Coordinates of C-alpha atoms and ligand atoms in Angstrom, one line a residue:
X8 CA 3.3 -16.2 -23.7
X9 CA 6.4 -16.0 -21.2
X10 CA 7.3 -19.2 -20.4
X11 CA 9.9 -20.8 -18.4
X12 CA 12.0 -23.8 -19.5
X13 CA 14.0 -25.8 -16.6
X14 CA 16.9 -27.7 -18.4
X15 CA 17.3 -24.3 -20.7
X16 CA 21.3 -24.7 -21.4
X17 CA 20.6 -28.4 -22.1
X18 CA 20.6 -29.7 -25.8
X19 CA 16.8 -30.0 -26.3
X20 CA 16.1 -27.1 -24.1
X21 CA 18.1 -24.5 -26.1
X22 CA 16.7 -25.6 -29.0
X23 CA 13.4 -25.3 -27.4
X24 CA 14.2 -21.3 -26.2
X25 CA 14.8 -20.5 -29.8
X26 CA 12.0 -21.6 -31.3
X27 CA 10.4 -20.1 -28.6
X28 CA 12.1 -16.5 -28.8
X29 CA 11.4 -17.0 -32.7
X30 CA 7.5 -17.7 -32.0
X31 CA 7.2 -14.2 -30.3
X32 CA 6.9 -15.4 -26.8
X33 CA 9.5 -14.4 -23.9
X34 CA 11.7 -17.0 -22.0
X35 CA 12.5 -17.6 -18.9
X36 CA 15.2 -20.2 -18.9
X37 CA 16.3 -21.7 -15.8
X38 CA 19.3 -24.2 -15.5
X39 CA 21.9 -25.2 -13.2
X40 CA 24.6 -26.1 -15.7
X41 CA 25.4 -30.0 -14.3
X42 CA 24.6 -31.3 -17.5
X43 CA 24.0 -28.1 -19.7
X44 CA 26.5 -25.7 -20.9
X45 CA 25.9 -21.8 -20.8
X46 CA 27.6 -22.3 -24.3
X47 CA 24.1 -22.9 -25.7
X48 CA 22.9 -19.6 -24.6
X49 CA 25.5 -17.3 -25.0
X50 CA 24.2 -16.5 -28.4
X51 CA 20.7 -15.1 -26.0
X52 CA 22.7 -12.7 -24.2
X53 CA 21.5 -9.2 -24.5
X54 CA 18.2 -10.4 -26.1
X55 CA 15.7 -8.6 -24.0
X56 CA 12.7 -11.2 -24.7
X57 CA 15.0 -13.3 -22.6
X58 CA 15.9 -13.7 -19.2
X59 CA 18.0 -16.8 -16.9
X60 CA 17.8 -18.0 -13.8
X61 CA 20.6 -20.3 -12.3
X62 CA 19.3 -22.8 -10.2
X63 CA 18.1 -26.4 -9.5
X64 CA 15.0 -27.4 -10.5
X65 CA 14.4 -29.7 -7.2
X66 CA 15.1 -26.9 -4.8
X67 CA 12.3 -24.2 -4.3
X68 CA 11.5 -22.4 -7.4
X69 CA 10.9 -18.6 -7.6
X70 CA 10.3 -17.1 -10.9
X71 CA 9.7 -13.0 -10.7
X72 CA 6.8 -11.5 -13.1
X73 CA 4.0 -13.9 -14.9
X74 CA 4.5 -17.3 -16.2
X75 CA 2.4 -18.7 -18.6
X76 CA 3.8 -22.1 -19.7
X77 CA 6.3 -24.4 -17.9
X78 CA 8.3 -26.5 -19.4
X79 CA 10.4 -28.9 -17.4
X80 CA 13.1 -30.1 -19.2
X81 CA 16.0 -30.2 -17.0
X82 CA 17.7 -34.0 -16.3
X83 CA 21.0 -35.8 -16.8
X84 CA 19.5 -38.2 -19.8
X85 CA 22.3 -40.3 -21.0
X86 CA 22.7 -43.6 -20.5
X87 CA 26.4 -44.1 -20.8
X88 CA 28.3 -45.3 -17.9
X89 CA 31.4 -43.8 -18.8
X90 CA 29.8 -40.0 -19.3
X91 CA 30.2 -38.4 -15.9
X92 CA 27.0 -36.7 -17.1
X93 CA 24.4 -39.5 -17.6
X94 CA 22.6 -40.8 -15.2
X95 CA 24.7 -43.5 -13.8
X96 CA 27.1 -41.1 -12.1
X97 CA 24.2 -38.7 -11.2
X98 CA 21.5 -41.2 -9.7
X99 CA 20.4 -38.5 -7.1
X100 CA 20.2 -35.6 -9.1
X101 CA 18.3 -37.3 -11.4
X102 CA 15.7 -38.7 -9.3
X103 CA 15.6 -35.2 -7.7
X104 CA 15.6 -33.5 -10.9
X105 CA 12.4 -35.9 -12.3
X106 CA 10.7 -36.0 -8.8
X107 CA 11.3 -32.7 -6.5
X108 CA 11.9 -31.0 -9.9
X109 CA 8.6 -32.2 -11.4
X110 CA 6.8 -31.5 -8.4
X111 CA 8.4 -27.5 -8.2
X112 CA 7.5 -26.8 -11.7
X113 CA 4.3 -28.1 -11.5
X114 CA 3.9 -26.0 -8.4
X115 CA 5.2 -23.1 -10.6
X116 CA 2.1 -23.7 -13.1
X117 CA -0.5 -24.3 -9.9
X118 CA 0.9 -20.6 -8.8
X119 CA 0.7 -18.8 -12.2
X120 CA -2.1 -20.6 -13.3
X121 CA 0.3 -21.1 -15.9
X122 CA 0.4 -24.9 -18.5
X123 CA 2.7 -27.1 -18.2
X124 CA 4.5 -29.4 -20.2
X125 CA 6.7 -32.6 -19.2
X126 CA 9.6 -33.3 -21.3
X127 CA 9.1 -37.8 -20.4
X128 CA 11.0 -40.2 -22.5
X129 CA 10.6 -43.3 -24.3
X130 CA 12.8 -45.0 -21.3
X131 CA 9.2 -45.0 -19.2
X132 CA 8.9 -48.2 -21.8
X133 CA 11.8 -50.0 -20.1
X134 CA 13.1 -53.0 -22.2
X135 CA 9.7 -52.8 -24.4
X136 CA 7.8 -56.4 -24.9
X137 CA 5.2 -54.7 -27.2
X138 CA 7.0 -53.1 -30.2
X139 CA 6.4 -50.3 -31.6
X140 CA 5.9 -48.3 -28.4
X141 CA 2.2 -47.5 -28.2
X142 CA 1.1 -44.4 -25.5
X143 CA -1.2 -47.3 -24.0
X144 CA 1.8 -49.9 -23.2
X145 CA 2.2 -49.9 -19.4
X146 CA 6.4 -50.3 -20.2
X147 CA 8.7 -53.6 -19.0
X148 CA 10.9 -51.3 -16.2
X149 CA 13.0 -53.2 -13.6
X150 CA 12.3 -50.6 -10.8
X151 CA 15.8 -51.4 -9.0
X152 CA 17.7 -52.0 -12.2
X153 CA 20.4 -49.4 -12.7
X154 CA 18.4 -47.1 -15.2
X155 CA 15.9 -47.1 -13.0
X156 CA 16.8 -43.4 -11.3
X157 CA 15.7 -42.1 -14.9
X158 CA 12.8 -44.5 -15.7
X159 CA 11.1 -44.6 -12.3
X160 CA 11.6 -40.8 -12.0
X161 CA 10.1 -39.7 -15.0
X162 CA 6.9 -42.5 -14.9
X163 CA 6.6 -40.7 -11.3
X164 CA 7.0 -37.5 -12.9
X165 CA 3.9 -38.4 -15.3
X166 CA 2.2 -39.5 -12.5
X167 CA 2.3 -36.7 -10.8
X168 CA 1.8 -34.4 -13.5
X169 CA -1.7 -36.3 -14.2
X170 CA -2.5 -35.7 -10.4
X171 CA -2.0 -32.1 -10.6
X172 CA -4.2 -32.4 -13.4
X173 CA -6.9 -34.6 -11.8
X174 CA -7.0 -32.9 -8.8
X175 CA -5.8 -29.4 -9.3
X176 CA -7.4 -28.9 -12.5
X177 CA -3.8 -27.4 -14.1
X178 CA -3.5 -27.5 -18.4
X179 CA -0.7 -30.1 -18.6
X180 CA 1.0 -32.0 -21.5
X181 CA 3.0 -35.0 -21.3
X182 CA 5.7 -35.6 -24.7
X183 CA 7.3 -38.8 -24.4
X184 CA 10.7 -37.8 -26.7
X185 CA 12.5 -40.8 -28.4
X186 CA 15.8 -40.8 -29.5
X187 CA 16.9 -37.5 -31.0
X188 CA 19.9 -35.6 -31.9
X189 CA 21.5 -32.2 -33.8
X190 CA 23.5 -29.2 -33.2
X191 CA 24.0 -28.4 -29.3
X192 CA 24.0 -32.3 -28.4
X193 CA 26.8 -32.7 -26.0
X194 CA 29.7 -34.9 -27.5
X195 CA 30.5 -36.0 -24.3
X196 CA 27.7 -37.6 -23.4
X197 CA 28.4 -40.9 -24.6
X198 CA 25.0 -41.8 -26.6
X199 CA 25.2 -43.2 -30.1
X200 CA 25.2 -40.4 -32.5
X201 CA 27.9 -38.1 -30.6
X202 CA 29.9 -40.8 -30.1
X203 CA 30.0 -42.2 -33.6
X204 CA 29.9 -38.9 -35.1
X205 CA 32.8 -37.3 -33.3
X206 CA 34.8 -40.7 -34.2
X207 CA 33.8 -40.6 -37.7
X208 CA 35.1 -37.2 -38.7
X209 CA 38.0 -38.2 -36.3
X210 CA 38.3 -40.5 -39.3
X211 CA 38.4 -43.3 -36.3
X212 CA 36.5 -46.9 -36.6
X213 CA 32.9 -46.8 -34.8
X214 CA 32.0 -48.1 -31.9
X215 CA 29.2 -50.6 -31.9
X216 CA 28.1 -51.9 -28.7
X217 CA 27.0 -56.0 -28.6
X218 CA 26.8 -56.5 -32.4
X219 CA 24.8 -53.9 -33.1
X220 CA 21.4 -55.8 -33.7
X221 CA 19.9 -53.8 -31.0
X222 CA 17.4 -51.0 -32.6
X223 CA 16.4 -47.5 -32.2
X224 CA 14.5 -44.7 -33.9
X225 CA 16.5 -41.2 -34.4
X226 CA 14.7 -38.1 -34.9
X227 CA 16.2 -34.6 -35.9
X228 CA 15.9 -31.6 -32.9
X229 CA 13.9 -29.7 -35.2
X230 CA 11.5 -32.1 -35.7
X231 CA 10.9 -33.1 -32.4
X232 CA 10.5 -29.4 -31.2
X233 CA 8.3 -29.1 -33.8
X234 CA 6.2 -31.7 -32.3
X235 CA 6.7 -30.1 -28.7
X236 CA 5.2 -26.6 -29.9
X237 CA 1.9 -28.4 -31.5
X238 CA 1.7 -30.4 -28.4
X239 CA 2.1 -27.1 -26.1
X240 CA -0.4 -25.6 -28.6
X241 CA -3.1 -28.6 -28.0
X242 CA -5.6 -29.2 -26.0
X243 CA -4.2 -33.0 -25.6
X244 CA -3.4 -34.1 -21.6
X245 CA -2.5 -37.7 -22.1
X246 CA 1.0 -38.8 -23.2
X247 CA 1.9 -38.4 -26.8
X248 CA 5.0 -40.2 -28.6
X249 CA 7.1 -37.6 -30.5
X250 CA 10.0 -39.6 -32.0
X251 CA 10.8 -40.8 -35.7
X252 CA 9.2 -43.9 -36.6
X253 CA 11.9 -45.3 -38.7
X254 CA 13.6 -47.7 -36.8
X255 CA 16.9 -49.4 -37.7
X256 CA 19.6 -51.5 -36.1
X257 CA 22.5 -49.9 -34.4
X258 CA 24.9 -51.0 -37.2
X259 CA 23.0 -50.0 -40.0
X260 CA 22.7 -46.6 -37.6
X261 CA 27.0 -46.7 -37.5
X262 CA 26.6 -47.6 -41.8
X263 CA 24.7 -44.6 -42.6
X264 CA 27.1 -42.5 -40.5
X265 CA 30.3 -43.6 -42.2
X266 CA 28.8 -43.6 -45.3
X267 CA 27.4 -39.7 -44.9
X268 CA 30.8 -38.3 -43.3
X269 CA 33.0 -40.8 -46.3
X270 CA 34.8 -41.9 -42.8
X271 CA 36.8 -44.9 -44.4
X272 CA 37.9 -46.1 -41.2
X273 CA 35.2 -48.8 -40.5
X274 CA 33.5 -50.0 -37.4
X275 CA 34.4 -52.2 -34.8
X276 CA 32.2 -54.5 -32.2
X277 CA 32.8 -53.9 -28.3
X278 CA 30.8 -57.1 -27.2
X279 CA 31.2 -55.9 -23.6
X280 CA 30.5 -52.8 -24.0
X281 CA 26.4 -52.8 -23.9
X282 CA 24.8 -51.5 -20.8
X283 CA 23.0 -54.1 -18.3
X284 CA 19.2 -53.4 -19.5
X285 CA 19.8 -51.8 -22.7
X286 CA 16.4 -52.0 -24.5
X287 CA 16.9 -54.3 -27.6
X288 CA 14.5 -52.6 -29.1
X289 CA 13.2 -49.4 -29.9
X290 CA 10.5 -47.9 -32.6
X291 CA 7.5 -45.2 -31.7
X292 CA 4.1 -45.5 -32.6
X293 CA 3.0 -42.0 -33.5
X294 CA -0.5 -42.1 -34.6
X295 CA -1.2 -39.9 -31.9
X296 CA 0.9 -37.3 -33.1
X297 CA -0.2 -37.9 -36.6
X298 CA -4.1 -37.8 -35.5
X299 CA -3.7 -35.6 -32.5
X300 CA -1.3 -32.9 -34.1
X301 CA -1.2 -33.4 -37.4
X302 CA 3.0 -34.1 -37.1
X303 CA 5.0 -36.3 -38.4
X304 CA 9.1 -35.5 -38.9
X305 CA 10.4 -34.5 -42.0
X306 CA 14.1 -34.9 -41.7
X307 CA 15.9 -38.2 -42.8
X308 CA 18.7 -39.3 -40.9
X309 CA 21.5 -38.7 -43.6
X310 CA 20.1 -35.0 -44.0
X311 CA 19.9 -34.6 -40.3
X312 CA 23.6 -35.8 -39.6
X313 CA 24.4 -33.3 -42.4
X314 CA 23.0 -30.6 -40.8
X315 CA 24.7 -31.9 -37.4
X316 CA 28.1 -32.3 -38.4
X317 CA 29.0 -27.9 -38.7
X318 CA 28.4 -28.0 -35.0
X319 CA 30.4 -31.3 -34.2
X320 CA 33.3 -30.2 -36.8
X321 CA 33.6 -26.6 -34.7
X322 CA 33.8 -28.3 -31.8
X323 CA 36.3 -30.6 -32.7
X324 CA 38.7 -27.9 -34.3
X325 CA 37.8 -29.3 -37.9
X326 CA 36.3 -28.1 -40.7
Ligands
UDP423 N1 25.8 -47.5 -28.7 C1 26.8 -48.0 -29.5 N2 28.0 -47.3 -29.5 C2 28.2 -46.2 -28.9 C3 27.2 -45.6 -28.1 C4 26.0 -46.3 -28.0 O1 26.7 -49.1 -30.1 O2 29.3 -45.6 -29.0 C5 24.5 -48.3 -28.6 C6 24.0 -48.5 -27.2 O3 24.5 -49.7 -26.7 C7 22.5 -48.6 -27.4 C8 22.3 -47.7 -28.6 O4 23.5 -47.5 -29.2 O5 22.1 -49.9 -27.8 C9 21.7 -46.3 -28.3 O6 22.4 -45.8 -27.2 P1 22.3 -44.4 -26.6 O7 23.4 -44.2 -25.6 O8 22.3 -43.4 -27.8 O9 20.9 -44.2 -25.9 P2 19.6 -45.1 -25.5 O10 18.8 -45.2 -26.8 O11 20.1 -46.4 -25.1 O12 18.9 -44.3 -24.5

């Protein structure tokens, strides 16, 4: 296939192109570097299976040659208020990104007669009330709340992409993607796992927002695009979970990382630091995943922090 991935400099979506390039297909990746970083493609230069594009994904999309399979990935995605890239210091963009964006890869499909496949999230569940997150749940989402630009854009976003399915007949996949992380993760971005594991080979203390009873469910990149590629590969057009299932609290989350890095520094609670809406909870149901795909991920969290911390210590300086 030649497919085109929007979002390709971005953390999921350069993992995505490699697997990809490494599957035998071609890539067209597309980005506009707000939240990406051509860092995570440099290693593609000169590889003739792929070819970029730099652009925005919500203006009008023109890709030369075929296009078999369209990915859209691109969107700020982090919650953290401080990260001049997450979504609270890029509310238009990322409404644009999960709306016009959505609607100009989708258009990209209709053209090509091409699949496509939209990268949704586990924030479509909002603050969940039914726990684990099953595909069915309709989600708890305050629509004027202030993570709202991301949840209302992407539940739009699978609206739409069902509409161009309904009506227009087009081969589309929906993954909602829990929380995942690895090598190419920004350590910027303010989530969890970059934060605490850039402080923890800092040798700093961790910070745990609130007091840490809050949950969540990490899943290693190569699980997750694993999952993607059997998703891409299926004939399924509802929305499928792809997330690990193990879910533990945020301080048991900040534990395990001190424990795997020997970071002897401790942890310490910033009560004011949780975001307004922050889900308490967070766990995926995957049954479909397991029924529909036959997946399920592999990678622990201790091994997966392992196998993250080479790209967090170059990037720090450290070894
Ligand atoms: N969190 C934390 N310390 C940090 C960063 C995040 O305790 O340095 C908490 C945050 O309040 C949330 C959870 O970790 O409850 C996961 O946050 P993240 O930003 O990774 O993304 P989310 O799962 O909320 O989308």
């Amino acid at each position: 296939m030649r497919v085109l991935i929007s979002g390709a400099a971005g953390f999921l979506g350069s993992n995505l192109c490699d697997r990809l390039l490494a599957e035998g297909h071609s890539v067209v990746g597309m980005d506009n570097f707000v939240t990406g970083s051509p860092d995570n493609l440099t290693h593609l230069a000169g590889n003739p299976n792929f070819f970029f594009i730099r652009q925005d994904v919500s203006n009008f999309i023109f890709v030369p040659g075929k296009v078999d399979a369209a990915l859209h990935f691109a969107s700020p995605a982090s919650p953290n208020a401080e990260s001049p890239k997450g979504y609270f210091n890029l509310p238009i963009q990322t409404m644009k990104a999960g709306a016009l964006g959505t609607h100009n890869m989708l258009g990209v499909a209709r053209s090509h007669q091409a699949k496509f496949l939209l990268a949704s999230t586990s924030e479509i569940y909002g603050d969940p009330q039914v726990h684990p997150q099953v595909e069915t749940y309709f989600g708890n989402v305050d629509p004027v709340g202030p993570r709202a630009v991301y949840d209302e854009a992407k539940r739009f976003a699978e609206s739409l992409t069902m509409a161009y399915h309904r009506y227009h007949g087009i081969d589309t996949r929906i993954v909602r993607i829990f929380n995942t992380y690895g090598p190419r993760m920004s350590l910027e971005d303010g989530r969890a796992l970059p934060n605490m594991l850039k402080q923890a080979l800092l040798r700093q203390p961790l910070t745990v927002y609130g007091d840490g009873s809050q949950t969540r469910s990490f899943c290693y990149v190569d699980d997750l695009v694993d999952g993607i590629i059997k998703l891409l590969y299926s004939d399924e057009h509802l929305p499928v979970n792809i997330g690990n299932p193990v879910e533990m609290s945020i301080l048991d989350f900040a534990k395990t990382i001190n424990r795997t890095t020997n970071n002897p520094a401790g942890i310490v609670f910033l009560a004011g630091q949780r975001a307004v809406r922050d889900p308490q909870v967070r766990q995926p149901d995957i049954t479909r995943a397991r029924t529909l795909l036959n997946w399920e991920p592999k990678i622990d969290l201790e091994e997966g922090i392992r196998r993250t911390m080479p790209y967090f210590q170059q990037k720090l300086g450290i070894r």
